[in-house]
Short mmCIF file of N, CA and C in Angstrom, two decimals:
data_model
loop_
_atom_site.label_atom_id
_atom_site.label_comp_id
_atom_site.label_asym_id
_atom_site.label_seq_id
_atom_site.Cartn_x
_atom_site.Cartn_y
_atom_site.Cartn_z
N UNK A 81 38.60 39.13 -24.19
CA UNK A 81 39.60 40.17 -24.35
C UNK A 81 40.69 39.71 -25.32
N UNK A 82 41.01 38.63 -25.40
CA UNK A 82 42.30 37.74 -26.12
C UNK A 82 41.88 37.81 -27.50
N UNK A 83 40.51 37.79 -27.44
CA UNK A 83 39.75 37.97 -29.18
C UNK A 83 40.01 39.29 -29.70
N UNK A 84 39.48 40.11 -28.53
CA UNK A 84 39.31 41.53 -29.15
C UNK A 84 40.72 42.01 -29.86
N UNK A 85 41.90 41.51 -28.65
CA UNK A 85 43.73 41.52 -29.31
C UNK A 85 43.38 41.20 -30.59
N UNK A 86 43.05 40.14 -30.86
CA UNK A 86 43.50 39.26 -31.86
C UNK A 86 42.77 40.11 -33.21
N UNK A 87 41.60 40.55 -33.13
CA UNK A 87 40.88 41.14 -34.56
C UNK A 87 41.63 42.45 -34.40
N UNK A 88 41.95 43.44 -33.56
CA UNK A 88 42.86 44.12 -33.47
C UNK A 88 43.66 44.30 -34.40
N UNK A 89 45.24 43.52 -33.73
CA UNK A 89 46.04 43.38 -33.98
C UNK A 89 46.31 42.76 -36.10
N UNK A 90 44.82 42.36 -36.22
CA UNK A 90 44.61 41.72 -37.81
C UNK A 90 44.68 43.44 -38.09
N UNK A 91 43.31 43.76 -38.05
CA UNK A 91 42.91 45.01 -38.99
C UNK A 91 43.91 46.17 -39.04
N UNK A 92 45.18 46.43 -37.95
CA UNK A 92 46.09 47.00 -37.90
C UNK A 92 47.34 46.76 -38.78
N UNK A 93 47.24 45.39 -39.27
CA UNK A 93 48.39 44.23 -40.17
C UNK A 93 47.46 45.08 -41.32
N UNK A 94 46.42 44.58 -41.30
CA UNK A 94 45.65 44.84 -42.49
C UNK A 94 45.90 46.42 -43.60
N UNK A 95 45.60 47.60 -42.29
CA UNK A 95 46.00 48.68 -42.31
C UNK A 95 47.12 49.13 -43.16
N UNK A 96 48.36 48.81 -42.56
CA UNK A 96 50.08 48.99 -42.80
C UNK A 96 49.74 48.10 -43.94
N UNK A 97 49.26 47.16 -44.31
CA UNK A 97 49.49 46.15 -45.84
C UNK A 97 48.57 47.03 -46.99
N UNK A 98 47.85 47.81 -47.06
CA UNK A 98 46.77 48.22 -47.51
C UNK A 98 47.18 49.85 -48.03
N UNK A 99 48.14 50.55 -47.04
CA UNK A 99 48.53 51.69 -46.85
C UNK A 99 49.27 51.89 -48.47
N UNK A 100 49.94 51.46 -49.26
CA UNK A 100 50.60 51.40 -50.19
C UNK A 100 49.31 51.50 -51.60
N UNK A 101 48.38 51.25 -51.36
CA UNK A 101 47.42 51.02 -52.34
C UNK A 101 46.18 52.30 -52.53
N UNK A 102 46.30 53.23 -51.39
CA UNK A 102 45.56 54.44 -51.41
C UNK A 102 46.01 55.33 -52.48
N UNK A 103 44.98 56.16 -52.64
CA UNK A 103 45.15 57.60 -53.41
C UNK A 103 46.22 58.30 -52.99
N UNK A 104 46.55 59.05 -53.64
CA UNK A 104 47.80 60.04 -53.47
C UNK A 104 47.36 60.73 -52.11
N UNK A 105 46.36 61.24 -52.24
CA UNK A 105 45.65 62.44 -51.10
C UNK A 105 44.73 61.77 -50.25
N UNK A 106 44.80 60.99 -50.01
CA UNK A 106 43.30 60.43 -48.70
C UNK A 106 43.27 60.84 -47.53
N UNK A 107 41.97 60.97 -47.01
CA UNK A 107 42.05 61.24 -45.55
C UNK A 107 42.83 60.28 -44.73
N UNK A 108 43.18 61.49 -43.55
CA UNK A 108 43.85 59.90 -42.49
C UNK A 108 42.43 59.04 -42.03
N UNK A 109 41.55 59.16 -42.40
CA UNK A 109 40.34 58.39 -41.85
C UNK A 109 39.59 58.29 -42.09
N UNK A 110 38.57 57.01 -42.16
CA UNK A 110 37.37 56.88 -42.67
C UNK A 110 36.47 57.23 -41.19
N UNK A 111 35.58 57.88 -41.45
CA UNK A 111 34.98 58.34 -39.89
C UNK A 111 33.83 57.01 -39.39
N UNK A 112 33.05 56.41 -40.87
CA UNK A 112 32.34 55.16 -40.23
C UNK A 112 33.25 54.04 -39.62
N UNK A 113 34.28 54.22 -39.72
CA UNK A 113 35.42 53.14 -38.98
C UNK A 113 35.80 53.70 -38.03
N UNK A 114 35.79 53.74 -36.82
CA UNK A 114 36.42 54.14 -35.84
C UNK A 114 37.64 53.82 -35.97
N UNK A 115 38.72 54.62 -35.81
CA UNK A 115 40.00 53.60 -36.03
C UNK A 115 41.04 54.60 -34.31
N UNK A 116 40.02 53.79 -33.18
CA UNK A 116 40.46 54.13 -32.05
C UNK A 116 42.04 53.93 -31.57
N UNK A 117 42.70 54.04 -32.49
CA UNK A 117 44.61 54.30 -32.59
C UNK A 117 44.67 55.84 -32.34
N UNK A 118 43.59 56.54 -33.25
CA UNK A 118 43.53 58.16 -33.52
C UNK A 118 43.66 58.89 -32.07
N UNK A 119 42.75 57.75 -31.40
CA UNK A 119 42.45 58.83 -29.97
C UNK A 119 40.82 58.37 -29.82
N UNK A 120 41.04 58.74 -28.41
CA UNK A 120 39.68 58.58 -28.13
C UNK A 120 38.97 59.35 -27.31
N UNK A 121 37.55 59.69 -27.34
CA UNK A 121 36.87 60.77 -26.36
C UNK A 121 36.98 60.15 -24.70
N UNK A 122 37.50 61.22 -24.39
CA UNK A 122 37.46 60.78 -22.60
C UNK A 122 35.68 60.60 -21.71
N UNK A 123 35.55 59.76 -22.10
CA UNK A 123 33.72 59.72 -21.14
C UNK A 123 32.77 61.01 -21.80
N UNK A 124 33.39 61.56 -22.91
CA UNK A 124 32.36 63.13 -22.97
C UNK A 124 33.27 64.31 -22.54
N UNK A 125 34.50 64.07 -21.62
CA UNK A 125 34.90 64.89 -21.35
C UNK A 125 36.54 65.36 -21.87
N UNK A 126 36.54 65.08 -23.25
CA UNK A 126 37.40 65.22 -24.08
C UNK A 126 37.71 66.85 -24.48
N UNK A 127 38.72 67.71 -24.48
CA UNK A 127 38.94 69.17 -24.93
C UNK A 127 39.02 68.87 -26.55
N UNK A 128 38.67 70.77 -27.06
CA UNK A 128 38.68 70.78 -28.12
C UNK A 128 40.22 70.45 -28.93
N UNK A 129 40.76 70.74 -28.41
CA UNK A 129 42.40 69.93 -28.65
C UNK A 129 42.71 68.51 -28.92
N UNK A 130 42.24 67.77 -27.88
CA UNK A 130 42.39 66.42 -27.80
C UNK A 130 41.90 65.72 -29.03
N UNK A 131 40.44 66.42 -29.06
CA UNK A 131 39.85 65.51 -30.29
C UNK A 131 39.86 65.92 -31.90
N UNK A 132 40.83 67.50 -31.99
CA UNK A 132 41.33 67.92 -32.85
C UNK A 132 42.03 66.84 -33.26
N UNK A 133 42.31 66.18 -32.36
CA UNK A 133 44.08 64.95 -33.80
C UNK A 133 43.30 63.77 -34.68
N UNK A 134 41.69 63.84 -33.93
CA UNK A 134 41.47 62.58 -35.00
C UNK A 134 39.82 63.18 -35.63
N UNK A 135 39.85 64.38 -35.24
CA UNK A 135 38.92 65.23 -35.78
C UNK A 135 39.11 65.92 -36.85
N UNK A 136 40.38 66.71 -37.31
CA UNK A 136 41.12 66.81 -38.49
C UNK A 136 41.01 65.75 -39.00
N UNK A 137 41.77 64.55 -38.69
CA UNK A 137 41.40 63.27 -39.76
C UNK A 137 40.53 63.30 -40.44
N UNK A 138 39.46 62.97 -39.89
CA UNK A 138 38.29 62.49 -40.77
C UNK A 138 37.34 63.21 -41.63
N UNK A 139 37.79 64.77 -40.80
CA UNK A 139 36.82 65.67 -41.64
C UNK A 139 37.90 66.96 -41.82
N UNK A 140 39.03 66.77 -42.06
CA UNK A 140 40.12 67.84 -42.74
C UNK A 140 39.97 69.30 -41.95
N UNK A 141 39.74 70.20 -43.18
CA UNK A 141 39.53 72.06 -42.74
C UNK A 141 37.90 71.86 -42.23
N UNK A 142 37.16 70.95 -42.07
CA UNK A 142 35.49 71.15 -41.74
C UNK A 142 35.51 71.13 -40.46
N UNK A 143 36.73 70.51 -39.20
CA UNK A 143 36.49 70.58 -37.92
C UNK A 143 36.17 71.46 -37.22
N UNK A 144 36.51 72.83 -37.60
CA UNK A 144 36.29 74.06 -36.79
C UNK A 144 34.77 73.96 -36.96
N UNK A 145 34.32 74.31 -38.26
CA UNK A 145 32.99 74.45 -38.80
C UNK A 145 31.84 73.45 -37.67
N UNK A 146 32.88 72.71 -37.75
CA UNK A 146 32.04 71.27 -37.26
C UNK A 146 31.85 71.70 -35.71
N UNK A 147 32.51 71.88 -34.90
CA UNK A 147 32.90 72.22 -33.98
C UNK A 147 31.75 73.33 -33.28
N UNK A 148 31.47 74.12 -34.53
CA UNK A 148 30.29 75.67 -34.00
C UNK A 148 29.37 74.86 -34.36
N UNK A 149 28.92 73.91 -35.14
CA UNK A 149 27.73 73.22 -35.30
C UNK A 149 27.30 72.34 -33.77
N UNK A 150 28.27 71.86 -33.62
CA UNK A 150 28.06 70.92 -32.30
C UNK A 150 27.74 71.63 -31.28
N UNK A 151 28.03 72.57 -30.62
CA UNK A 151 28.27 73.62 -29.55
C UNK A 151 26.89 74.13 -29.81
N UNK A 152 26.36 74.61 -30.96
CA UNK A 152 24.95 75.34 -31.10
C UNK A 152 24.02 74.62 -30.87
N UNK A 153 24.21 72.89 -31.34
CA UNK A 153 22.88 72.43 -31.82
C UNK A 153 23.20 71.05 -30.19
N UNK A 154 24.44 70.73 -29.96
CA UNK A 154 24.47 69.84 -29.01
C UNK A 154 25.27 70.33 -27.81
N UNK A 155 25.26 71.20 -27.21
CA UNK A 155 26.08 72.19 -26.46
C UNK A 155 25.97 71.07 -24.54
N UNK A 156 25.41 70.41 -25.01
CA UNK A 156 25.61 69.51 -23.53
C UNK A 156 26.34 68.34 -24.14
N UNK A 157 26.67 67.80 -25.04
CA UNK A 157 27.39 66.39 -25.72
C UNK A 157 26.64 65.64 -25.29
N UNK A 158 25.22 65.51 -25.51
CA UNK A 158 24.26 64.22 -25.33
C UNK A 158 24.56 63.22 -26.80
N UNK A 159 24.79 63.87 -27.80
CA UNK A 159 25.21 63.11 -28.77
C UNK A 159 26.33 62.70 -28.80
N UNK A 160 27.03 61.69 -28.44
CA UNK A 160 28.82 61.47 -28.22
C UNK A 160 29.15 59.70 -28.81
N UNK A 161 30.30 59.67 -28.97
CA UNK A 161 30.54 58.37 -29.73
C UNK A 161 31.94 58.67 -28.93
N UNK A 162 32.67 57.28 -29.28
CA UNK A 162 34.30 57.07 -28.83
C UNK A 162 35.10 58.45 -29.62
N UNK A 163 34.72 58.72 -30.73
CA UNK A 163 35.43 60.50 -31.50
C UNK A 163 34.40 61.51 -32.01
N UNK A 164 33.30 61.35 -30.90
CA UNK A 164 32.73 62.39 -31.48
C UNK A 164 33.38 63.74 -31.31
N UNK A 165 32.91 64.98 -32.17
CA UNK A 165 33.30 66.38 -31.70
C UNK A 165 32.44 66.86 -30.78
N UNK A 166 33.40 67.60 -29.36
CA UNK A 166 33.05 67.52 -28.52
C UNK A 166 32.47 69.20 -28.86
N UNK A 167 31.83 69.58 -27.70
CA UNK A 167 31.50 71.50 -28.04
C UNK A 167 32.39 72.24 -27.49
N UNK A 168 32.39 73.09 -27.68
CA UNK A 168 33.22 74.29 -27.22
C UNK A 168 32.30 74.12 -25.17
N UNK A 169 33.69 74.74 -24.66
CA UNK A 169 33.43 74.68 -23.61
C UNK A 169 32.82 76.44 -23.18
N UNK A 170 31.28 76.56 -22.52
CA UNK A 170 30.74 77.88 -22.40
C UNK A 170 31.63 78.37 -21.10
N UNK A 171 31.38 79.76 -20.87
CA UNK A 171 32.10 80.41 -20.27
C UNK A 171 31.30 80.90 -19.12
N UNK A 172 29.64 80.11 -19.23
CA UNK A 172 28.80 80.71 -18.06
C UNK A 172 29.44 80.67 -16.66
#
């Protein structure tokens, strides 16, 4: 656990030192990086809200879009990661 602090607490130094050297316009996020500061999915049982703050990040105006994709094609969240997009919740 004292490790996990420790690479942490680097890549976060790293982050803030690095921040000055981006594009004018970048995303807040690279999505192959988890950058679990954003937020994180609750077990699968994350609302479409919650995971809106680091779902915007990584994929801007595409979250909604993203959002009816997931719900159609993964409507139980068998596919899930620490930020995945979660589905719309059905109304059965």
């Amino acid at each position: 656990m004292e490790s996990s602090e420790k690479h942490l607490s680097w890549i976060r130094k790293l982050y803030g030192y690095m921040a000055s050297y981006v594009s004018k316009s970048p995303r807040a996020a690279y999505f192959n990086y988890r950058d679990l500061d954003l937020g994180v999915n609750n077990k699968g049982n994350t609302s479409n809200a919650q995971a809106r703050i680091w779902g915007e990040k990584y994929f801007k105006n595409n979250f909604d879009r993203l959002v009816k994709v997931k719900t159609k094609v993964d409507p139980t969240n068998f596919f899930r990661n620490e930020q995945s997009i979660p589905p719309l919740l059905s109304k059965a």
